[in-house]
Structures are given as structure tokens and as C-alpha cells.
Short mmCIF file of C-alpha atoms in Angstrom, two decimals:
data_model
loop_
_atom_site.label_atom_id
_atom_site.label_comp_id
_atom_site.label_asym_id
_atom_site.label_seq_id
_atom_site.Cartn_x
_atom_site.Cartn_y
_atom_site.Cartn_z
CA MET A 1410 198.84 -15.77 99.33
CA VAL A 1411 201.79 -18.01 100.25
CA GLY A 1412 200.06 -18.93 103.54
CA LEU A 1413 196.92 -19.99 101.67
CA ARG A 1414 198.93 -22.04 99.18
CA GLN A 1415 200.91 -23.57 102.07
CA ALA A 1416 197.64 -24.64 103.68
CA MET A 1417 196.54 -26.16 100.39
CA TRP A 1418 199.71 -28.25 100.41
CA LYS A 1419 199.25 -29.38 104.03
CA THR A 1420 195.76 -30.63 103.37
CA GLY A 1421 196.74 -32.62 100.31
CA THR A 1422 200.21 -34.06 100.83
CA VAL A 1423 201.14 -37.49 102.10
CA LEU A 1424 204.06 -37.52 104.54
CA THR A 1425 206.26 -40.60 104.78
CA THR A 1426 209.41 -41.58 106.65
CA VAL A 1427 212.93 -41.20 105.26
CA TYR A 1428 214.61 -44.62 105.23
CA VAL A 1429 217.82 -43.60 103.48
CA VAL A 1430 220.75 -42.95 105.84
CA ILE A 1431 221.97 -39.38 105.45
CA THR A 1432 224.59 -37.22 107.06
CA CYS A 1433 223.82 -33.88 108.66
CA LEU A 1434 224.46 -32.21 105.30
CA GLY A 1435 222.22 -34.61 103.44
CA LYS A 1436 224.91 -36.40 101.43
CA VAL A 1437 224.53 -40.03 100.45
CA SER A 1438 226.74 -41.81 102.96
CA THR A 1439 227.50 -44.99 101.04
CA PRO A 1440 231.07 -45.29 99.64
CA GLU A 1441 229.67 -46.69 96.38
CA ALA A 1442 227.64 -43.55 95.71
CA MET A 1443 230.60 -41.28 96.40
CA LYS A 1444 232.84 -43.39 94.15
CA VAL A 1445 230.44 -43.09 91.22
CA ALA A 1446 230.14 -39.34 91.72
CA ARG A 1447 233.91 -38.93 91.28
CA GLU A 1448 234.08 -40.83 88.00
CA THR A 1449 233.47 -38.99 84.74
CA TYR A 1450 229.94 -39.86 83.76
CA CYS A 1451 227.75 -38.75 80.85
CA SER A 1452 223.98 -38.33 80.79
CA PRO A 1453 222.08 -37.41 77.59
CA LEU A 1454 220.25 -34.13 77.13
CA LYS A 1455 216.97 -33.89 75.23
CA ASN A 1456 216.47 -30.88 72.97
CA HIS A 1457 213.23 -28.86 73.24
CA GLN A 1458 214.38 -25.93 71.02
CA SER A 1459 214.07 -23.34 73.81
CA HIS A 1460 216.05 -25.46 76.32
CA SER A 1461 217.36 -28.96 76.97
CA THR A 1462 216.25 -31.40 79.66
CA LEU A 1463 217.98 -34.04 81.73
CA ARG A 1464 216.36 -37.35 82.68
CA VAL A 1465 216.26 -37.42 86.48
CA GLN A 1466 214.91 -40.02 88.91
CA VAL A 1467 213.30 -38.73 92.10
CA GLY A 1468 212.58 -40.96 95.07
CA THR A 1469 213.04 -44.58 96.11
CA PRO A 1470 210.23 -46.75 94.71
CA ASN A 1471 208.02 -48.49 97.26
CA PRO A 1472 207.54 -52.23 96.62
CA GLY A 1473 205.34 -52.69 93.59
CA ARG A 1474 205.70 -49.05 92.50
CA ALA A 1475 207.53 -47.84 89.41
CA ALA A 1476 210.49 -45.47 89.61
CA GLN A 1477 209.52 -41.84 89.02
CA PHE A 1478 211.46 -40.11 86.22
CA PHE A 1479 211.22 -36.50 85.05
CA ASP A 1480 212.66 -34.43 82.22
CA LEU A 1481 214.02 -31.45 84.14
CA ILE A 1482 215.38 -28.30 82.49
CA ALA A 1483 219.18 -28.36 82.75
CA ASP A 1484 219.76 -24.85 84.06
CA THR A 1485 223.11 -23.28 84.94
CA GLY A 1486 221.24 -20.12 85.95
CA SER A 1487 219.69 -21.76 89.04
CA SER A 1488 220.99 -23.94 91.87
CA SER A 1489 217.62 -25.44 92.87
CA VAL A 1490 216.06 -28.77 91.94
CA ILE A 1491 212.33 -28.24 91.37
CA VAL A 1492 209.90 -31.07 90.65
CA THR A 1493 206.18 -30.79 89.93
CA ASN A 1494 204.22 -32.56 92.64
CA CYS A 1495 200.85 -34.20 91.94
CA MET A 1496 199.31 -31.59 94.26
CA CYS A 1497 199.85 -29.23 91.35
CA LYS A 1498 197.35 -31.19 89.26
CA LYS A 1499 194.80 -30.92 92.06
CA ASN A 1500 195.33 -27.16 91.82
CA ALA A 1501 194.79 -27.35 88.02
CA CYS A 1502 198.44 -26.62 87.20
CA TRP A 1503 198.90 -28.80 84.13
CA SER A 1504 197.15 -31.38 82.04
CA TYR A 1505 196.67 -34.80 83.60
CA SER A 1506 198.90 -36.33 80.91
CA SER A 1507 202.03 -34.60 82.22
CA PRO A 1508 204.21 -36.42 84.78
CA CYS A 1509 204.09 -35.42 88.44
CA PHE A 1510 205.74 -36.72 91.61
CA LYS A 1511 203.63 -38.77 94.01
CA GLY A 1512 205.15 -38.85 97.49
CA SER A 1513 203.28 -41.98 98.54
CA ASN A 1514 205.19 -43.93 95.86
CA SER A 1515 208.61 -43.14 97.38
CA SER A 1516 209.85 -44.68 100.63
CA SER A 1517 212.44 -41.92 101.09
CA PHE A 1518 210.14 -38.91 100.66
CA SER A 1519 209.21 -36.53 103.46
CA VAL A 1520 208.15 -32.93 103.94
CA PRO A 1521 209.81 -31.57 107.09
CA GLN A 1522 207.61 -29.62 109.51
CA ASP A 1523 208.45 -27.23 112.32
CA SER A 1524 207.22 -27.52 115.92
CA LYS A 1525 203.88 -26.04 114.88
CA GLY A 1526 203.42 -28.54 112.10
CA ASP A 1527 204.06 -25.98 109.37
CA VAL A 1528 205.99 -26.79 106.19
CA ALA A 1529 208.59 -24.45 104.68
CA PRO A 1530 207.01 -22.60 101.74
CA VAL A 1531 209.14 -21.13 98.95
CA SER A 1532 208.07 -18.82 96.16
CA MET A 1533 210.35 -18.16 93.19
CA THR A 1534 209.98 -15.70 90.33
CA PHE A 1535 211.06 -16.63 86.80
CA GLY A 1536 210.98 -14.74 83.53
CA SER A 1537 207.72 -16.55 82.76
CA GLY A 1538 206.03 -16.01 86.13
CA GLN A 1539 206.00 -17.30 89.70
CA ILE A 1540 205.98 -20.77 91.25
CA PHE A 1541 205.04 -21.93 94.77
CA ALA A 1542 206.74 -24.90 96.41
CA VAL A 1543 207.63 -26.50 99.74
CA LEU A 1544 210.99 -27.82 100.88
CA ALA A 1545 211.10 -31.61 100.91
CA THR A 1546 213.58 -34.46 101.33
CA ASP A 1547 214.21 -37.28 98.86
CA VAL A 1548 216.82 -39.00 96.72
CA VAL A 1549 217.58 -37.34 93.37
CA SER A 1550 219.55 -39.41 90.84
CA VAL A 1551 221.09 -38.66 87.45
CA ASP A 1552 221.81 -42.15 86.17
CA ARG A 1553 224.31 -43.61 88.66
CA VAL A 1554 225.05 -40.35 90.46
CA LYS A 1555 222.71 -39.65 93.34
CA ALA A 1556 222.23 -37.51 96.42
CA VAL A 1557 219.73 -37.21 99.24
CA MET A 1558 218.42 -33.65 99.09
CA ASN A 1559 217.72 -33.11 102.77
CA LYS A 1560 215.24 -30.23 103.13
CA SER A 1561 216.47 -28.86 99.80
CA LEU A 1562 214.24 -30.48 97.15
CA LEU A 1563 211.52 -28.10 95.97
CA MET A 1564 208.09 -29.67 95.42
CA LEU A 1565 206.04 -27.41 93.15
CA TYR A 1566 202.34 -27.40 94.03
CA ASP A 1567 201.03 -24.21 92.40
CA HIS A 1568 202.14 -21.52 89.97
CA GLN A 1569 201.34 -18.26 88.22
CA LEU A 1570 203.29 -18.93 85.03
CA ASP A 1571 202.43 -17.70 81.56
CA ALA A 1572 199.40 -19.38 80.02
CA GLY A 1573 201.54 -20.61 77.14
CA ILE A 1574 203.42 -22.97 79.49
CA THR A 1575 201.28 -26.09 79.52
CA ASN A 1576 203.72 -28.75 80.68
CA PHE A 1577 206.46 -28.09 83.23
CA GLU A 1578 208.12 -31.07 84.93
CA GLY A 1579 210.73 -29.03 86.78
CA ILE A 1580 214.25 -27.62 86.85
CA PHE A 1581 217.60 -29.26 87.52
CA GLY A 1582 219.70 -26.34 88.74
CA VAL A 1583 223.49 -26.50 88.44
CA GLY A 1584 224.25 -22.86 89.17
CA ILE A 1585 226.80 -21.63 91.70
CA PRO A 1586 225.62 -22.62 95.21
CA TYR A 1587 225.18 -19.62 97.51
CA HIS A 1588 224.77 -19.91 101.28
CA GLU A 1589 224.76 -16.45 102.82
CA GLY A 1590 221.99 -14.34 104.28
CA ALA A 1591 218.39 -14.27 103.12
CA LEU A 1592 219.33 -15.50 99.65
CA GLN A 1593 219.87 -19.02 100.99
CA GLN A 1594 216.39 -20.46 101.33
CA THR A 1595 216.48 -23.80 99.55
CA GLY A 1596 219.29 -25.74 101.24
CA ALA A 1597 222.34 -27.34 99.66
CA SER A 1598 222.47 -27.84 95.91
CA TRP A 1599 222.48 -31.22 94.16
CA LEU A 1600 226.03 -30.63 92.92
CA GLU A 1601 227.28 -30.24 96.50
CA LEU A 1602 225.32 -33.19 97.88
CA ALA A 1603 226.37 -35.51 95.04
CA ASP A 1604 229.99 -34.33 95.37
CA VAL A 1605 230.14 -33.30 91.70
CA LYS A 1606 232.93 -30.73 91.58
CA ARG A 1607 233.15 -30.32 87.82
CA PHE A 1608 230.68 -30.74 84.99
CA SER A 1609 230.16 -29.68 81.39
CA MET A 1610 227.29 -29.23 78.97
CA CYS A 1611 226.89 -29.06 75.20
CA PHE A 1612 223.99 -29.31 72.73
CA SER A 1613 224.20 -31.05 69.37
CA GLY A 1614 220.74 -31.67 67.93
CA ILE A 1615 221.61 -35.24 66.96
CA LYS A 1616 220.60 -38.54 68.57
CA GLU A 1617 220.30 -37.74 72.28
CA ASP A 1618 220.72 -34.03 71.44
CA GLY A 1619 223.55 -33.25 73.82
CA MET A 1620 225.60 -34.23 76.86
CA PHE A 1621 225.70 -33.41 80.55
CA LYS A 1622 229.03 -34.73 81.83
CA MET A 1623 229.80 -35.00 85.54
CA SER A 1624 233.15 -35.11 87.36
CA THR A 1625 235.02 -34.04 84.24
CA PRO A 1626 238.80 -33.44 84.10
CA ALA A 1627 240.14 -30.03 85.08
CA GLN A 1628 240.63 -27.62 82.17
CA THR A 1629 243.92 -25.82 81.58
CA ASN A 1630 242.31 -22.64 80.21
CA ALA A 1631 239.84 -22.05 83.06
CA MET A 1632 238.69 -18.52 83.87
CA GLY A 1633 237.70 -17.62 87.42
CA SER A 1634 234.12 -16.44 87.90
CA ILE A 1635 233.65 -12.77 88.72
CA GLY A 1636 230.13 -13.65 89.83
CA VAL A 1637 229.26 -14.74 93.36
CA LEU A 1638 225.57 -15.48 92.81
CA HIS A 1639 225.95 -16.63 89.21
CA TRP A 1640 228.47 -18.24 86.88
CA GLY A 1641 229.82 -14.94 85.53
CA LEU A 1642 232.75 -13.69 83.46
CA GLU A 1643 234.02 -10.28 82.52
CA PHE A 1644 232.54 -9.37 79.13
CA ARG A 1645 234.80 -7.25 76.94
CA GLY A 1646 232.43 -6.71 74.05
CA ILE A 1647 231.72 -8.20 70.64
CA SER A 1648 233.86 -7.86 67.52
CA ILE A 1649 232.11 -8.22 64.15
CA GLY A 1650 233.86 -9.91 61.22
CA ALA A 1651 237.43 -10.21 62.52
CA ALA A 1652 238.30 -11.07 66.10
CA THR A 1653 240.60 -8.03 66.17
CA ALA A 1654 237.89 -5.58 65.08
CA PRO A 1655 237.10 -2.87 67.64
CA VAL A 1656 234.15 -3.40 69.96
CA ALA A 1657 231.24 -0.96 69.97
CA PHE A 1658 230.39 -1.50 73.65
CA CYS A 1659 231.77 -3.07 76.85
CA ASP A 1660 235.28 -1.86 76.06
CA PRO A 1661 237.30 -2.34 79.28
CA ALA A 1662 239.36 0.74 78.42
CA LYS A 1663 236.20 2.85 78.74
CA LYS A 1664 234.74 1.41 81.92
CA PRO A 1665 233.67 3.89 84.61
CA PRO A 1666 236.26 4.28 87.41
CA ASN A 1667 233.83 3.01 90.06
CA GLN A 1668 233.30 -0.35 88.28
CA LYS A 1669 235.46 -3.48 88.34
CA THR A 1670 234.44 -4.39 84.77
CA ALA A 1671 232.74 -2.58 81.91
CA CYS A 1672 230.26 -5.46 81.48
CA GLY A 1673 229.61 -8.99 82.68
CA MET A 1674 228.44 -12.16 80.97
CA ILE A 1675 226.54 -15.23 82.21
CA PRO A 1676 226.67 -18.39 80.05
CA ASP A 1677 223.20 -19.78 80.82
CA SER A 1678 221.99 -23.12 79.46
CA GLY A 1679 218.45 -22.41 80.63
CA THR A 1680 218.05 -19.20 78.60
CA THR A 1681 217.09 -19.49 74.93
CA LEU A 1682 218.45 -16.29 73.38
CA ILE A 1683 221.56 -14.13 73.58
CA LEU A 1684 220.37 -11.20 75.67
CA GLY A 1685 221.81 -7.78 76.41
CA PRO A 1686 220.73 -4.22 77.24
CA ARG A 1687 218.55 -2.73 74.50
CA ASN A 1688 220.95 0.05 73.50
CA GLN A 1689 223.87 -2.37 73.10
CA VAL A 1690 221.76 -4.88 71.15
CA ALA A 1691 220.80 -2.01 68.81
CA GLN A 1692 224.51 -1.22 68.34
CA LEU A 1693 225.15 -4.90 67.61
CA TYR A 1694 222.45 -4.98 64.92
CA ALA A 1695 223.85 -1.82 63.31
CA SER A 1696 227.38 -3.27 63.29
CA LEU A 1697 226.13 -6.53 61.75
CA CYS A 1698 224.39 -4.55 59.00
CA ASP A 1699 227.55 -2.53 58.31
CA ALA A 1700 229.64 -5.72 58.02
CA TRP A 1701 227.14 -7.61 55.84
CA PRO A 1702 227.22 -6.34 52.23
CA ARG A 1703 223.65 -7.43 51.50
CA CYS A 1704 222.38 -5.23 54.37
CA ALA A 1705 224.87 -2.39 54.01
CA GLU A 1706 224.13 -1.98 50.29
CA LYS A 1707 220.39 -1.86 50.91
CA PHE A 1708 220.88 0.75 53.63
CA ALA A 1709 223.09 2.87 51.34
CA ALA A 1710 220.62 2.57 48.47
CA ARG A 1711 217.75 3.58 50.71
CA ASN A 1712 219.62 6.68 51.87
CA ALA A 1713 220.54 7.63 48.29
CA THR A 1714 216.97 7.62 46.97
CA ALA A 1715 214.86 10.70 46.46
CA HIS A 1716 212.92 9.65 49.57
CA SER A 1717 215.93 9.72 51.83
CA GLU A 1718 213.94 11.62 54.41
CA GLU A 1719 211.62 8.62 54.78
CA HIS A 1720 213.16 6.21 57.20
CA GLU A 1721 212.42 2.57 57.79
CA SER A 1722 209.09 1.88 59.41
CA SER A 1723 209.26 2.25 63.17
CA GLY A 1724 207.33 -0.98 63.64
CA PHE A 1725 207.75 -4.64 62.68
CA ASP A 1726 205.92 -6.17 59.76
CA SER A 1727 203.24 -8.77 60.37
CA THR A 1728 205.52 -11.74 59.67
CA ILE A 1729 208.09 -10.81 62.32
CA ALA A 1730 205.29 -9.86 64.73
CA ARG A 1731 203.68 -13.30 64.34
CA ILE A 1732 206.99 -15.03 65.07
CA LEU A 1733 207.65 -12.88 68.13
CA ARG A 1734 204.18 -13.67 69.47
CA ARG A 1735 204.78 -17.41 68.95
CA TRP A 1736 208.07 -17.05 70.82
CA GLY A 1737 206.22 -15.34 73.67
CA LEU A 1738 208.09 -12.06 73.20
CA PRO A 1739 206.57 -8.57 73.21
CA ILE A 1740 206.33 -6.64 69.96
CA PRO A 1741 208.77 -3.72 70.37
CA ALA A 1742 207.21 -0.29 70.29
CA GLY A 1743 207.98 1.97 67.37
CA ALA A 1744 211.01 4.22 67.47
CA PRO A 1745 210.57 7.57 69.25
CA PHE A 1746 209.94 10.55 66.99
CA ALA A 1747 212.86 12.59 68.31
CA LEU A 1748 215.82 10.41 67.33
CA SER A 1749 219.26 11.85 66.67
CA PRO A 1750 220.67 11.14 63.19
CA GLU A 1751 222.95 8.47 64.69
CA GLU A 1752 220.08 6.81 66.54
CA GLN A 1753 217.88 6.93 63.44
CA ALA A 1754 220.59 5.28 61.37
CA MET A 1755 220.97 2.51 63.96
CA HIS A 1756 217.20 1.97 63.98
CA ASP A 1757 217.04 1.83 60.19
CA LYS A 1758 219.91 -0.66 60.00
CA GLU A 1759 218.19 -2.94 62.52
CA MET A 1760 214.94 -2.87 60.51
CA ILE A 1761 216.78 -3.54 57.23
CA LEU A 1762 218.82 -6.34 58.78
CA LYS A 1763 215.70 -8.12 60.03
CA SER A 1764 213.90 -7.53 56.75
CA VAL A 1765 216.72 -9.06 54.70
CA LEU A 1766 216.98 -12.01 57.11
CA GLU A 1767 213.22 -12.54 56.90
CA SER A 1768 213.58 -13.32 53.18
CA CYS A 1769 216.44 -15.80 53.72
CA ALA A 1770 214.57 -18.56 51.83
CA GLN A 1771 215.49 -16.67 48.63
CA TRP A 1772 219.25 -16.82 49.20
CA ALA A 1773 220.09 -19.31 51.98
CA HIS A 1774 219.54 -23.05 51.57
CA GLY A 1775 221.47 -24.24 54.60
CA PRO A 1776 223.85 -23.27 57.41
CA ALA A 1777 226.77 -22.99 55.00
CA ASP A 1778 225.01 -20.16 53.14
CA LEU A 1779 224.40 -18.27 56.39
CA ASP A 1780 228.02 -18.74 57.44
CA ALA A 1781 229.27 -17.57 54.03
CA GLN A 1782 227.04 -14.50 53.91
CA LEU A 1783 226.77 -13.25 57.49
CA PRO A 1784 229.75 -11.88 59.41
CA PRO A 1785 230.90 -13.93 62.39
CA VAL A 1786 230.72 -12.45 65.87
CA HIS A 1787 233.49 -12.78 68.44
CA LEU A 1788 232.62 -12.57 72.14
CA HIS A 1789 235.56 -11.50 74.31
CA VAL A 1790 235.49 -12.85 77.87
CA ALA A 1791 237.93 -12.88 80.79
CA GLY A 1792 238.20 -14.41 84.24
CA ILE A 1793 238.84 -12.65 87.52
CA GLU A 1794 242.55 -13.55 87.30
CA GLY A 1795 242.84 -12.06 83.78
CA HIS A 1796 242.75 -15.23 81.66
CA THR A 1797 240.95 -14.50 78.40
CA GLN A 1798 239.16 -16.33 75.60
CA THR A 1799 237.41 -15.25 72.40
CA LEU A 1800 234.26 -17.18 71.51
CA LEU A 1801 233.37 -17.42 67.82
CA LEU A 1802 229.73 -17.63 66.70
CA THR A 1803 229.04 -17.89 62.97
CA GLY A 1804 225.88 -16.81 61.18
CA SER A 1805 224.19 -20.20 61.57
CA SER A 1806 224.82 -19.94 65.31
CA TYR A 1807 223.03 -16.63 65.90
CA VAL A 1808 220.31 -16.93 63.22
CA VAL A 1809 217.46 -19.48 63.20
CA THR A 1810 214.49 -20.21 60.99
CA ALA A 1811 210.86 -19.99 62.09
CA ASN A 1812 207.50 -20.83 60.55
CA THR A 1813 205.67 -17.66 59.58
CA GLY A 1814 202.21 -19.18 60.06
CA ASP A 1815 201.32 -19.06 56.37
CA GLY A 1816 203.38 -22.05 55.22
CA LYS A 1817 206.59 -20.09 54.70
CA ILE A 1818 209.92 -19.90 56.51
CA ALA A 1819 211.71 -16.78 57.71
CA CYS A 1820 215.07 -16.26 59.37
CA MET A 1821 215.36 -14.41 62.66
CA PRO A 1822 218.37 -13.20 64.66
CA PHE A 1823 218.59 -14.97 68.01
CA PHE A 1824 219.28 -11.84 70.06
CA GLY A 1825 216.99 -10.14 72.53
CA SER A 1826 216.83 -7.44 75.18
CA PHE A 1827 217.19 -7.94 78.92
CA SER A 1828 217.98 -5.28 81.50
CA TYR A 1829 220.37 -6.39 84.25
CA ASN A 1830 222.66 -3.58 85.40
CA THR A 1831 225.06 -3.98 88.32
CA ALA A 1832 227.05 -1.43 90.27
CA GLN A 1833 230.40 -3.24 90.12
CA ASN A 1834 230.23 -5.10 86.82
CA GLY A 1835 228.05 -2.87 84.65
CA PRO A 1836 225.36 -4.28 82.32
CA ILE A 1837 225.17 -8.07 82.19
CA TRP A 1838 224.77 -10.10 79.00
CA ILE A 1839 223.05 -13.49 79.22
CA VAL A 1840 224.42 -15.85 76.56
CA GLY A 1841 222.01 -18.74 76.15
CA THR A 1842 221.63 -21.82 73.97
CA PRO A 1843 223.60 -20.69 70.86
CA LEU A 1844 226.82 -20.84 72.89
CA PHE A 1845 226.14 -24.43 73.98
CA TYR A 1846 225.61 -25.56 70.37
CA ASP A 1847 229.06 -24.33 69.38
CA TYR A 1848 231.04 -25.03 72.56
CA GLU A 1849 231.29 -27.53 75.36
CA VAL A 1850 230.99 -25.28 78.40
CA HIS A 1851 232.94 -26.46 81.45
CA TYR A 1852 232.13 -25.51 85.05
CA ASP A 1853 234.46 -26.11 88.00
CA LEU A 1854 233.41 -25.76 91.65
CA SER A 1855 236.71 -27.15 92.97
CA SER A 1856 238.68 -24.02 92.06
CA SER A 1857 238.68 -20.81 94.08
CA PRO A 1858 236.80 -18.94 92.83
CA PRO A 1859 234.67 -21.36 90.75
CA SER A 1860 235.76 -21.24 87.12
CA MET A 1861 234.58 -21.77 83.55
CA SER A 1862 236.13 -22.67 80.22
CA PHE A 1863 234.99 -23.33 76.66
CA THR A 1864 236.22 -25.97 74.23
CA LYS A 1865 235.31 -26.04 70.54
CA SER A 1866 235.09 -29.84 70.37
CA GLN A 1867 231.94 -31.14 68.71
CA CYS A 1868 229.28 -32.38 71.07
CA GLY A 1869 228.86 -36.15 71.10
CA THR A 1870 226.38 -38.53 72.69
CA CYS A 1871 226.25 -40.71 75.79
CA SER A 1872 226.51 -44.49 75.69
CA HIS A 1873 224.32 -46.80 77.76
CA ASP A 1874 227.09 -47.26 80.31
CA GLY A 1875 227.56 -43.50 80.80
CA ALA A 1876 230.60 -42.99 78.57
CA ALA A 1877 230.81 -39.96 76.27
CA LEU A 1878 230.92 -40.90 72.58
CA PRO A 1879 232.38 -38.41 70.08
CA THR A 1880 230.53 -37.58 66.89
CA VAL A 1881 231.82 -36.88 63.40
CA GLY A 1882 229.87 -33.68 62.92
CA LEU A 1883 226.89 -31.62 63.94
CA ALA A 1884 223.70 -32.41 62.05
CA ARG A 1885 222.57 -28.80 61.97
CA LYS A 1886 225.83 -27.79 60.28
CA SER A 1887 225.39 -30.24 57.43
CA ASN A 1888 221.63 -30.50 56.95
CA ALA A 1889 219.42 -27.58 57.87
CA ILE A 1890 219.38 -24.25 59.61
CA ARG A 1891 218.34 -24.62 63.23
CA GLN A 1892 214.59 -24.00 63.61
CA HIS A 1893 212.70 -22.44 66.51
CA ASP A 1894 208.91 -22.41 66.77
CA VAL A 1895 208.18 -22.55 70.51
CA PRO A 1896 208.11 -19.93 73.29
CA VAL A 1897 211.58 -18.86 74.35
CA ARG A 1898 212.78 -19.29 77.91
CA MET A 1899 213.88 -16.08 79.61
CA PRO A 1900 216.22 -15.73 82.64
CA ASN A 1901 214.88 -15.86 86.18
CA TYR A 1902 217.49 -13.59 87.80
CA ASP A 1903 216.76 -11.03 90.50
CA THR A 1904 218.24 -8.07 88.67
CA SER A 1905 218.40 -5.99 91.86
CA LEU A 1906 221.25 -8.21 93.09
CA PRO A 1907 224.92 -8.13 92.05
CA LEU A 1908 226.43 -10.66 89.68
#
């Protein structure tokens, strides 16, 4: 299949000559470009509910041709830059209204070929399906910061993504670069080529919706990554209510002797939800119900009735099912018949929790009501050297509203299930967009190992000259509960590999 798609590319692409001077590693060789890359610079992020995008220029415009800009998904879970090529439209990828890259419009674009005249095909699998691309060379710029991606820019020309994805301009990957063995197939990353050693991201939902800051100052509270393939930290569980409350899972004191950590955590800007293994997510829901009087009282009342033998329905009601379908998520199967009393109680608490949240329009009129009613959650993380931090998420951080399809609004928890179990670090949690709304997440490639840190400062906006402007408050905290009505974006990790 890849050979056929590769042939389709070869018959339709236009090859041009690279005029930009590059080094053997593909870095921009001009002192001006390197100087800009080492100055702190801010570029705005655009919010799409399920993810945020960065405005990126690809190519060097030929005389009389306009510059080619794309809104690429800012993704810390990938290290590749992927851009939809106009060949994809010829293969009926997307609608003709969506942007695509035209190689003949860029003087610096080329598709390298081997001695047989073959291009280098690449196929990548995401949570939403598979894409097919070829390795190309061109200049990729984020405002003033640029790099020549020599044989490392992925030109997408066909895909097998979910039918619900109707417009995909590409991905701007800022994950940890990895260059060993068969896993290295796409060349150097943009961060390496642009000499961006440190960067940070945060989402705000106001004005430009967030910031992507490059060449940021070093952080004093950095935690070394335990991940080699991904930005990863040791995950020491979640406390409900108080930060000192015991954790129900991922307790480092209970880790198996053959593991380095009980669990791991990846802070991923390209993933929509907070994801964990199904059994631990079920424990989290049960703990939230226990700590939330509105849910706990309903559970106690249900158990005290004459029909105590009748448990909560094993399935989801039609409202929640409609929302899950709109989000592109499967409807969970009903609970097995042979549940232990403890498992049945956990299942009932999850159903009651979601039922009470569904009717939030009756008791919550804004984020402040969610924060006052729902217990906060505290995520405990640590670096490889032992530095620790506790990340606070309030109710309005892990609960969103969604249209029910009949003119009403329901609240939904922003957790989901994802199976990623590793031999050394145990099950891996993927913490997506909610974290980036509440924290500025810092990434540092200059440290050994690469490190991360989290600051609670409110996300600002970027000025026209690339400076970061602070803001007086987050709009979602003062106006309305964050809303989500589009398909969620799931991780694209190869779960057979270590962290």
C-alpha cells in the first residue's frame, strides 16, 4: 500500500531546487536566524476546543507568489512537522477550501530521491487513523524563528483518518527528539534545527487563546524527564479534596519491585482529555463521588432504599451517549454481570457522578459554582532526580459543558480511558489540555535529561513584536464554563514502546 501511495506522489509532485544555504544538519546558517532563535519570543496559539494550533510559514515564496501559512496542531506528543500537501486534495483528502502546500510556489522546496529516483515514504499511526507522507526539505518558520528542515519535513499526501476529520492542515511537533534505531525515520526536529532549547505553552481562551514561547528562561523547579521517547514524569497518583489525602492508585510505596516507578505521566498539549487506564479512572470517579456531598448523598440514599438490590443502569443514558458520539468516543459497554460488591459500588458511583453532572444547569451557573461544589484534584509528579510538584485542578478545570443536541446543556467530566502500560514505569497517564489551561508548562532540552516544570501564572497573549503580554484574568474563570462540542483528539503513541 505504501509503495502504491509513493508512486502516486511521484507522479504528481513538482520537484524544485533548494536555494537556501544549509549545513549538513540542515540548520539555518545565517547568524541573524540563530540570534533570533536564542531570544525569548512569543507566538499566539489559536484555540479549537480539542487542541490549539500555531501559525507556521512553510517555504520561501517564489517571485509573485504569496507566502504559505498553515495552522498546525501544537503537539508536545510528537517531534515531527507534518504539512498537508496539495497532492492530498488530488487524492480526495480534504475539501478544496482547506489550505494545502504547493511545492511549485516555494523556491526552497525539494523532495530528495535516492539513486533509483525513489522518494522516502513515511506512514504514521495516530489515535484517529493513519497518514502517508514523504520526507521533504524546506524552510519552516514560526514568526521570526526559522529552520531549514533538511529531509525532515513530512509532506502528507494521503490518509486513512476518521471520517469526522474534514480539515487537517498538519502538526507542529515539539516532543523530545529521538535519534536511535528504527524509531528515527523523520530526521532532525524543528526544535533542534532552529536551536530552540527551551519553550513553554499555555492556553487561555481569550484574545489569541494562548502562547507558545520560545527560548524561555531556565526554571528553578525543573524536573528531569523519566521518558526517553516522550516528555514523561513519574506519576505518584491523584489526591481528592486535600493535597495530603491518600492516593487510590500509583502510590510509589506500592510499586512492584521490578519497576522504576509505579506510574508515569505525559503532559501532552495535543491530547484533549486527561487519560488513564480504565480501572484507575473508575477509582478516580468513585473517589470524586465520595468527596462530593451531592454525589455521595445520592449514592447513600440509593443504597438505603427498598430497592437497594437494584444498581445503577450498566449503560449510559441517551444524553451522555449523544455527547460521546459527537466527541468521537465509543459508548462504553455495560458493566459485567459478575461484579464484586466493591466493583459494583465503584460502577454505581461513576454512573451517579455523571448523572448529577449532566444536570449541572440546575445548580451551576459558572465556573465558580463548579469550583465551590466539586472537590479539587491534586496530581503528584516527580522528576528522575526526585524533585516533586503537586498540580492542582479545580472542578472547572476537569469538567466542561456540551450541547446535548436538543437545545440543552450538560456537564461532562473531561477524563477518559487509554491503555499504555510499560515494563519499567507502569501504566502511563496522558494529561491533555486541562493542564495547559491552568498552568504554563515549560520544556527544557538544554538540561540532561530534558526537563519540565509548571508555573501557575495566568496565560497572557503575544504582542505584534513577539513579546509576551500578561493578562489580568482568564475569561473562562469569570464568564462561562469551558464548552466542548467537537471530536476529541486522542494520543498517537506506540504503546508497545517504553516511555
